[in-house]
Short mmCIF file of C-alpha atoms in Angstrom, two decimals:
data_model
loop_
_atom_site.label_atom_id
_atom_site.label_comp_id
_atom_site.label_asym_id
_atom_site.label_seq_id
_atom_site.Cartn_x
_atom_site.Cartn_y
_atom_site.Cartn_z
CA UNK A 1 -27.02 -38.58 9.17
CA UNK A 2 -25.51 -35.14 9.56
CA UNK A 3 -25.39 -32.92 6.51
CA UNK A 4 -22.01 -31.72 5.25
CA UNK A 5 -20.15 -29.06 7.25
CA UNK A 6 -19.44 -25.59 5.94
CA UNK A 7 -15.77 -26.39 5.30
CA UNK A 8 -16.68 -29.22 2.95
CA UNK A 9 -17.09 -26.95 -0.06
CA UNK A 10 -17.67 -27.93 -3.65
CA UNK A 11 -14.71 -27.42 -6.00
CA UNK A 12 -16.68 -24.84 -7.95
CA UNK A 13 -17.37 -22.80 -4.84
CA UNK A 14 -13.82 -23.12 -3.48
CA UNK A 15 -12.64 -21.58 -6.75
CA UNK A 16 -14.88 -18.55 -6.17
CA UNK A 17 -14.32 -18.05 -2.44
CA UNK A 18 -11.20 -16.19 -1.32
CA UNK A 19 -9.74 -15.55 2.13
CA UNK A 20 -7.52 -12.52 2.71
CA UNK A 21 -5.37 -13.24 5.76
CA UNK A 22 -3.59 -10.33 7.42
CA UNK A 23 -0.70 -11.29 9.70
CA UNK A 24 2.95 -12.29 9.49
CA UNK A 25 2.77 -14.44 6.35
CA UNK A 26 1.90 -14.17 2.72
CA UNK A 27 3.24 -13.10 -0.66
CA UNK A 28 2.33 -9.45 -0.16
CA UNK A 29 4.05 -6.92 2.11
CA UNK A 30 1.71 -4.28 3.53
CA UNK A 31 3.06 -0.80 2.72
CA UNK A 32 -0.04 1.18 3.77
CA UNK A 33 -3.09 0.37 5.94
CA UNK A 34 -5.26 3.46 6.09
CA UNK A 35 -8.82 3.68 7.44
CA UNK A 36 -10.72 5.90 4.99
CA UNK A 37 -14.10 5.68 6.76
CA UNK A 38 -15.12 3.94 9.96
CA UNK A 39 -13.23 1.40 12.02
CA UNK A 40 -9.64 0.57 10.98
CA UNK A 41 -8.21 -2.90 10.40
CA UNK A 42 -5.48 -4.00 12.84
CA UNK A 43 -1.95 -3.38 11.68
CA UNK A 44 -0.25 -6.34 9.96
CA UNK A 45 3.05 -6.94 8.18
CA UNK A 46 1.91 -9.19 5.38
CA UNK A 47 -1.15 -10.37 3.52
CA UNK A 48 -1.87 -13.83 2.12
CA UNK A 49 -4.50 -14.27 -0.58
CA UNK A 50 -5.87 -17.80 -0.19
CA UNK A 51 -8.42 -19.82 -2.11
CA UNK A 52 -11.42 -21.25 -0.31
CA UNK A 53 -12.44 -20.86 3.31
CA UNK A 54 -8.91 -20.91 4.73
CA UNK A 55 -8.85 -20.99 8.55
CA UNK A 56 -5.22 -20.03 8.96
CA UNK A 57 -3.54 -18.37 11.92
CA UNK A 58 -3.79 -14.64 11.24
CA UNK A 59 -4.53 -11.28 12.86
CA UNK A 60 -7.65 -10.99 10.72
CA UNK A 61 -9.38 -12.99 8.01
CA UNK A 62 -11.64 -11.40 5.44
CA UNK A 63 -13.69 -13.56 3.11
CA UNK A 64 -15.47 -12.81 -0.15
CA UNK A 65 -16.87 -14.66 -3.12
CA UNK A 66 -16.60 -13.77 -6.79
CA UNK A 67 -20.04 -13.81 -8.30
CA UNK A 68 -22.34 -12.86 -11.15
CA UNK A 69 -22.55 -9.23 -12.18
CA UNK A 70 -25.01 -7.14 -10.25
CA UNK A 71 -25.02 -4.03 -12.50
CA UNK A 72 -22.99 -4.57 -15.67
CA UNK A 73 -24.99 -4.53 -18.92
CA UNK A 74 -24.25 -6.66 -22.00
CA UNK A 75 -22.41 -3.76 -23.72
CA UNK A 76 -20.35 -2.99 -20.63
CA UNK A 77 -19.52 -6.67 -20.18
CA UNK A 78 -18.22 -6.89 -23.74
CA UNK A 79 -15.99 -3.83 -23.18
CA UNK A 80 -14.69 -5.22 -19.87
CA UNK A 81 -13.99 -8.68 -21.30
CA UNK A 82 -12.11 -7.15 -24.24
CA UNK A 83 -9.78 -5.04 -22.09
CA UNK A 84 -9.38 -6.51 -18.61
CA UNK A 85 -6.02 -8.13 -17.77
CA UNK A 86 -5.68 -11.30 -15.70
CA UNK A 87 -4.70 -11.41 -12.03
CA UNK A 88 -1.08 -12.51 -11.53
CA UNK A 89 0.84 -10.70 -14.31
CA UNK A 90 4.57 -10.91 -13.47
CA UNK A 91 5.02 -7.12 -13.83
CA UNK A 92 2.10 -6.35 -11.49
CA UNK A 93 4.15 -6.19 -8.28
CA UNK A 94 1.87 -3.58 -6.68
CA UNK A 95 -1.56 -4.37 -5.30
CA UNK A 96 -4.36 -2.85 -3.28
CA UNK A 97 -7.08 -4.44 -1.17
CA UNK A 98 -9.97 -2.07 -0.55
CA UNK A 99 -12.61 -3.51 1.80
CA UNK A 100 -15.86 -1.53 1.81
CA UNK A 101 -19.14 -1.67 3.69
CA UNK A 102 -22.15 0.24 2.37
CA UNK A 103 -24.98 1.60 4.50
CA UNK A 104 -28.34 -0.03 5.21
CA UNK A 105 -29.86 2.77 3.11
CA UNK A 106 -27.92 1.53 0.05
CA UNK A 107 -29.07 -2.06 0.47
CA UNK A 108 -32.69 -0.99 0.80
CA UNK A 109 -32.64 0.81 -2.54
CA UNK A 110 -34.30 -1.14 -5.36
CA UNK A 111 -32.14 -2.45 -8.21
CA UNK A 112 -32.84 0.38 -10.67
CA UNK A 113 -32.01 3.05 -8.07
CA UNK A 114 -28.72 1.36 -7.14
CA UNK A 115 -27.77 1.02 -10.81
CA UNK A 116 -28.62 4.71 -11.40
CA UNK A 117 -26.38 5.83 -8.54
CA UNK A 118 -23.57 3.42 -9.41
CA UNK A 119 -23.33 4.08 -13.13
CA UNK A 120 -25.57 6.83 -14.49
CA UNK A 121 -24.54 9.21 -11.69
CA UNK A 122 -21.19 7.87 -10.49
CA UNK A 123 -19.82 6.22 -13.68
CA UNK A 124 -18.26 3.45 -11.62
CA UNK A 125 -18.04 0.96 -14.50
CA UNK A 126 -16.92 3.56 -17.08
CA UNK A 127 -14.24 4.85 -14.69
CA UNK A 128 -12.88 1.35 -14.17
CA UNK A 129 -12.82 0.82 -17.96
CA UNK A 130 -10.65 3.92 -18.44
CA UNK A 131 -7.83 2.30 -16.46
CA UNK A 132 -7.79 -0.96 -18.44
CA UNK A 133 -5.63 -2.80 -19.30
CA UNK A 134 -3.23 -1.27 -16.75
CA UNK A 135 -5.12 -2.15 -13.59
CA UNK A 136 -6.38 -5.67 -12.99
CA UNK A 137 -9.31 -6.02 -10.62
CA UNK A 138 -11.20 -8.82 -8.88
CA UNK A 139 -14.37 -8.12 -6.88
CA UNK A 140 -15.35 -10.34 -3.94
CA UNK A 141 -18.79 -10.13 -2.31
CA UNK A 142 -19.17 -10.48 1.46
CA UNK A 143 -22.65 -9.04 2.13
CA UNK A 144 -24.47 -12.38 1.93
CA UNK A 145 -21.75 -14.19 3.88
CA UNK A 146 -22.27 -12.06 6.98
CA UNK A 147 -18.78 -10.61 6.62
CA UNK A 148 -17.82 -7.24 8.15
CA UNK A 149 -17.30 -5.85 4.62
CA UNK A 150 -19.78 -6.01 1.74
CA UNK A 151 -17.02 -5.89 -0.88
CA UNK A 152 -13.34 -6.72 -1.03
CA UNK A 153 -11.86 -5.30 -4.21
CA UNK A 154 -8.41 -6.54 -5.16
CA UNK A 155 -6.32 -4.57 -7.65
CA UNK A 156 -2.96 -5.40 -9.26
CA UNK A 157 -0.75 -3.08 -11.30
CA UNK A 158 2.86 -2.39 -12.26
CA UNK A 159 4.86 0.26 -10.33
CA UNK A 160 4.62 2.61 -13.36
CA UNK A 161 0.81 2.63 -12.97
CA UNK A 162 0.76 3.76 -9.34
CA UNK A 163 -0.39 7.27 -10.27
CA UNK A 164 -3.11 5.93 -12.52
CA UNK A 165 -4.36 3.84 -9.59
CA UNK A 166 -4.46 6.94 -7.33
CA UNK A 167 -6.53 8.72 -10.00
CA UNK A 168 -8.93 5.76 -10.17
CA UNK A 169 -9.60 5.53 -6.43
CA UNK A 170 -9.74 9.32 -6.12
CA UNK A 171 -12.38 9.53 -8.87
CA UNK A 172 -14.51 6.81 -7.26
CA UNK A 173 -14.33 8.37 -3.78
CA UNK A 174 -15.67 11.66 -5.17
CA UNK A 175 -18.88 10.07 -6.48
CA UNK A 176 -22.46 10.01 -5.22
CA UNK A 177 -22.07 6.24 -4.80
CA UNK A 178 -19.37 6.78 -2.18
CA UNK A 179 -21.81 8.70 0.02
CA UNK A 180 -23.25 5.26 0.81
CA UNK A 181 -19.87 3.89 1.94
CA UNK A 182 -19.80 3.76 5.75
CA UNK A 183 -16.59 1.79 6.23
CA UNK A 184 -13.55 1.70 3.97
CA UNK A 185 -9.94 0.65 4.48
CA UNK A 186 -7.19 1.23 1.94
CA UNK A 187 -4.46 -1.42 2.04
CA UNK A 188 -1.52 -1.10 -0.35
CA UNK A 189 0.83 -3.97 -0.96
CA UNK A 190 4.01 -4.91 -2.72
CA UNK A 191 5.07 -8.36 -3.77
CA UNK A 192 8.14 -9.88 -2.16
CA UNK B 1 -5.05 -14.60 17.37
CA UNK B 2 -7.46 -16.62 15.30
CA UNK B 3 -10.25 -14.73 13.62
CA UNK B 4 -13.85 -15.61 14.46
CA UNK B 5 -15.27 -18.90 13.27
CA UNK B 6 -18.10 -19.14 10.77
CA UNK B 7 -20.67 -20.06 13.42
CA UNK B 8 -19.99 -16.84 15.34
CA UNK B 9 -22.39 -14.77 13.28
CA UNK B 10 -23.50 -11.21 13.85
CA UNK B 11 -27.07 -10.77 15.07
CA UNK B 12 -27.96 -8.94 11.87
CA UNK B 13 -26.73 -11.82 9.72
CA UNK B 14 -28.33 -14.51 11.90
CA UNK B 15 -31.63 -12.73 11.29
CA UNK B 16 -31.17 -13.07 7.52
CA UNK B 17 -29.77 -16.61 7.34
CA UNK B 18 -32.21 -19.52 7.44
CA UNK B 19 -31.66 -23.27 7.65
CA UNK B 20 -34.29 -25.64 6.30
CA UNK B 21 -33.83 -28.99 8.02
CA UNK B 22 -35.54 -32.04 6.52
CA UNK B 23 -35.86 -35.01 8.86
CA UNK B 24 -38.08 -36.25 11.68
CA UNK B 25 -38.65 -32.92 13.43
CA UNK B 26 -40.14 -29.54 12.78
CA UNK B 27 -43.41 -27.63 12.67
CA UNK B 28 -44.18 -28.68 9.11
CA UNK B 29 -45.35 -32.08 7.87
CA UNK B 30 -44.16 -32.95 4.36
CA UNK B 31 -47.15 -33.87 2.19
CA UNK B 32 -45.32 -33.87 -1.18
CA UNK B 33 -41.65 -34.07 -2.19
CA UNK B 34 -41.48 -34.05 -5.96
CA UNK B 35 -38.35 -33.59 -8.09
CA UNK B 36 -39.39 -31.29 -10.95
CA UNK B 37 -35.94 -31.14 -12.63
CA UNK B 38 -32.69 -32.87 -11.77
CA UNK B 39 -31.72 -34.76 -8.66
CA UNK B 40 -34.42 -35.32 -5.98
CA UNK B 41 -34.11 -34.51 -2.28
CA UNK B 42 -34.19 -37.49 0.09
CA UNK B 43 -37.59 -38.36 1.50
CA UNK B 44 -38.34 -36.86 4.93
CA UNK B 45 -41.36 -36.73 7.26
CA UNK B 46 -41.03 -33.20 8.58
CA UNK B 47 -39.33 -29.88 7.93
CA UNK B 48 -37.98 -27.41 10.48
CA UNK B 49 -37.39 -23.78 9.46
CA UNK B 50 -34.59 -22.47 11.67
CA UNK B 51 -32.91 -19.11 12.01
CA UNK B 52 -29.15 -18.82 11.57
CA UNK B 53 -26.66 -21.50 10.63
CA UNK B 54 -28.35 -24.33 12.54
CA UNK B 55 -26.29 -27.54 12.59
CA UNK B 56 -29.06 -29.83 13.73
CA UNK B 57 -29.40 -33.57 13.20
CA UNK B 58 -31.32 -33.94 9.96
CA UNK B 59 -31.49 -35.91 6.71
CA UNK B 60 -30.58 -32.75 4.81
CA UNK B 61 -29.91 -29.11 5.60
CA UNK B 62 -30.46 -26.34 3.07
CA UNK B 63 -29.29 -22.83 3.82
CA UNK B 64 -30.14 -19.48 2.28
CA UNK B 65 -29.92 -15.81 3.12
CA UNK B 66 -32.51 -13.11 2.58
CA UNK B 67 -30.89 -10.22 0.78
CA UNK B 68 -31.29 -7.03 -1.21
CA UNK B 69 -33.39 -7.10 -4.35
CA UNK B 70 -31.60 -8.18 -7.49
CA UNK B 71 -34.26 -7.18 -10.07
CA UNK B 72 -37.14 -5.30 -8.45
CA UNK B 73 -37.52 -1.66 -9.52
CA UNK B 74 -38.71 1.18 -7.28
CA UNK B 75 -42.27 0.97 -8.68
CA UNK B 76 -42.40 -2.79 -8.28
CA UNK B 77 -41.02 -2.52 -4.75
CA UNK B 78 -43.78 -0.08 -3.80
CA UNK B 79 -46.44 -2.44 -5.16
CA UNK B 80 -44.92 -5.42 -3.34
CA UNK B 81 -44.59 -3.59 -0.03
CA UNK B 82 -48.21 -2.41 -0.24
CA UNK B 83 -49.63 -5.89 -0.78
CA UNK B 84 -47.36 -8.58 0.61
CA UNK B 85 -48.50 -10.38 3.77
CA UNK B 86 -46.14 -11.39 6.58
CA UNK B 87 -44.80 -14.88 7.15
CA UNK B 88 -46.54 -16.69 10.02
CA UNK B 89 -50.22 -15.76 9.59
CA UNK B 90 -52.30 -18.10 11.78
CA UNK B 91 -54.55 -19.09 8.87
CA UNK B 92 -51.61 -19.92 6.59
CA UNK B 93 -51.38 -23.61 7.49
CA UNK B 94 -50.12 -24.63 4.04
CA UNK B 95 -46.60 -23.98 2.83
CA UNK B 96 -44.25 -24.82 -0.01
CA UNK B 97 -40.47 -24.88 -0.19
CA UNK B 98 -39.20 -24.72 -3.76
CA UNK B 99 -35.41 -25.07 -4.01
CA UNK B 100 -34.06 -24.13 -7.44
CA UNK B 101 -30.68 -24.15 -9.14
CA UNK B 102 -30.17 -22.19 -12.34
CA UNK B 103 -27.66 -23.05 -15.07
CA UNK B 104 -24.17 -21.62 -15.54
CA UNK B 105 -25.55 -19.95 -18.68
CA UNK B 106 -27.99 -17.92 -16.53
CA UNK B 107 -25.29 -16.74 -14.14
CA UNK B 108 -23.07 -15.62 -17.02
CA UNK B 109 -25.75 -13.35 -18.45
CA UNK B 110 -25.21 -9.66 -17.66
CA UNK B 111 -27.65 -7.91 -15.34
CA UNK B 112 -29.81 -6.31 -18.06
CA UNK B 113 -30.21 -9.64 -19.89
CA UNK B 114 -31.23 -11.47 -16.69
CA UNK B 115 -33.73 -8.72 -15.84
CA UNK B 116 -35.16 -8.88 -19.38
CA UNK B 117 -35.71 -12.64 -19.16
CA UNK B 118 -37.04 -12.53 -15.58
CA UNK B 119 -39.53 -9.70 -15.95
CA UNK B 120 -39.97 -8.29 -19.44
CA UNK B 121 -40.26 -11.82 -20.95
CA UNK B 122 -41.34 -13.97 -18.02
CA UNK B 123 -43.27 -11.48 -15.84
CA UNK B 124 -41.96 -13.14 -12.69
CA UNK B 125 -42.53 -10.12 -10.44
CA UNK B 126 -45.91 -9.22 -11.97
CA UNK B 127 -47.09 -12.83 -11.65
CA UNK B 128 -46.15 -12.90 -7.96
CA UNK B 129 -47.99 -9.61 -7.42
CA UNK B 130 -51.21 -11.09 -8.85
CA UNK B 131 -51.35 -13.59 -5.98
CA UNK B 132 -50.94 -11.06 -3.21
CA UNK B 133 -52.06 -10.78 -0.46
CA UNK B 134 -53.09 -14.47 -0.50
CA UNK B 135 -49.63 -16.00 -0.85
CA UNK B 136 -46.78 -14.93 1.43
CA UNK B 137 -43.27 -15.46 0.09
CA UNK B 138 -39.73 -15.25 1.39
CA UNK B 139 -36.75 -15.66 -0.95
CA UNK B 140 -33.43 -17.05 0.34
CA UNK B 141 -30.24 -16.87 -1.73
CA UNK B 142 -27.76 -19.76 -1.71
CA UNK B 143 -25.63 -19.11 -4.82
CA UNK B 144 -22.92 -17.17 -3.02
CA UNK B 145 -22.95 -19.55 -0.03
CA UNK B 146 -21.87 -22.52 -2.16
CA UNK B 147 -25.19 -24.23 -1.48
CA UNK B 148 -26.59 -26.92 -3.81
CA UNK B 149 -29.51 -24.61 -4.63
CA UNK B 150 -29.27 -20.99 -5.81
CA UNK B 151 -32.68 -20.11 -4.37
CA UNK B 152 -34.96 -21.45 -1.67
CA UNK B 153 -38.37 -19.88 -2.00
CA UNK B 154 -40.73 -20.31 0.91
CA UNK B 155 -44.45 -19.75 0.44
CA UNK B 156 -47.29 -19.73 3.00
CA UNK B 157 -51.02 -19.69 2.28
CA UNK B 158 -54.39 -20.75 3.67
CA UNK B 159 -55.95 -24.04 2.50
CA UNK B 160 -58.53 -22.06 0.45
CA UNK B 161 -55.67 -20.62 -1.64
CA UNK B 162 -54.20 -23.99 -2.69
CA UNK B 163 -55.52 -23.63 -6.23
CA UNK B 164 -54.19 -20.10 -6.54
CA UNK B 165 -50.78 -21.40 -5.52
CA UNK B 166 -50.94 -24.12 -8.20
CA UNK B 167 -51.75 -21.45 -10.78
CA UNK B 168 -48.79 -19.34 -9.61
CA UNK B 169 -46.18 -22.11 -9.83
CA UNK B 170 -47.67 -23.36 -13.09
CA UNK B 171 -47.41 -19.91 -14.65
CA UNK B 172 -43.78 -19.49 -13.56
CA UNK B 173 -42.74 -22.95 -14.82
CA UNK B 174 -44.08 -22.08 -18.29
CA UNK B 175 -41.80 -19.04 -18.66
CA UNK B 176 -38.59 -18.42 -20.59
CA UNK B 177 -36.88 -17.90 -17.22
CA UNK B 178 -37.62 -21.50 -16.24
CA UNK B 179 -35.60 -22.76 -19.23
CA UNK B 180 -32.56 -21.78 -17.12
CA UNK B 181 -33.69 -23.91 -14.16
CA UNK B 182 -31.62 -27.11 -14.08
CA UNK B 183 -32.70 -28.44 -10.70
CA UNK B 184 -36.01 -27.92 -8.92
CA UNK B 185 -37.76 -29.74 -6.11
CA UNK B 186 -41.34 -29.04 -5.05
CA UNK B 187 -41.97 -29.63 -1.36
CA UNK B 188 -45.48 -29.09 0.02
CA UNK B 189 -46.10 -28.83 3.72
CA UNK B 190 -48.87 -28.58 6.26
CA UNK B 191 -48.58 -27.24 9.73
CA UNK B 192 -49.14 -29.54 12.69
#
């Protein structure tokens, strides 16, 4: 008897796993595709955000899984839960997909050192909180899937919050944490 | 152009991903297969420990990936690195594979609460340290792979350290952390 294949996923896991397909199809029109660090992603017209391990025809497929919190404390979690908006608000017609890979040095740091860089030095969680409820965010992990990016962060916001979003990504890129980022692409999208 | 399939893994990832194949083949003879909590694993004669995403003929296949430390602090990491033996010592002819799934309640806890249960209350890391260098250990993560088990822990030890290993697993099962374990199987193995 052969064990189940990888595509035969449980419902619970399919609800956590997302595939970002860059190509000719999808709800989102690509308005910017800028390599910030390292290798770029091939140019595409549209992006589809698909649930599960979708093997669709595309120029590239990036996968990531939503997961438990690696750094957020109980107090931070309460603040986030109180303020964070859902994905899919009708007015949020702007989006960004920011795939990131961190260095081997980052992954070799113990938990307390990574937390210290991420929050005590870089204020990553506090910075994100400042832009709630304007900017919705969903984090997908790829490191343990063997993906080319460790993180795929998906953001959604209304056109009026475009400047706020620039401030947010600018603040994060200026941090100590970002010194561990060895590959980053900045994809901006608009619905329709 | 279709993006790469799941079986086309990078060398770096193939070196972190392990498949445990229960069936008729493999270096390890199964001497015990005991369900501790929840559903058992089907009875098998032998276990093969394979690198990468091995799709071999087997009764069951369990996959997990070695990864960065979720809880270990810098001090604890130094102590572990100083004392932990490698996998594959010639004298370590006994092994155990302990697949575990934790509850949804565990995964919803924030990072600081999980750390507090795991170490400050349950002394998981300190308990493991007490049994070094006798008992070698390798932890594989399955939660973000959609596997039936969140963790596959592999232990290797010499026959003279069998009692020490019983003490170790007994101590861990008596902890607060283990109240979050909803499925656990205890497989014991001997080489040859």
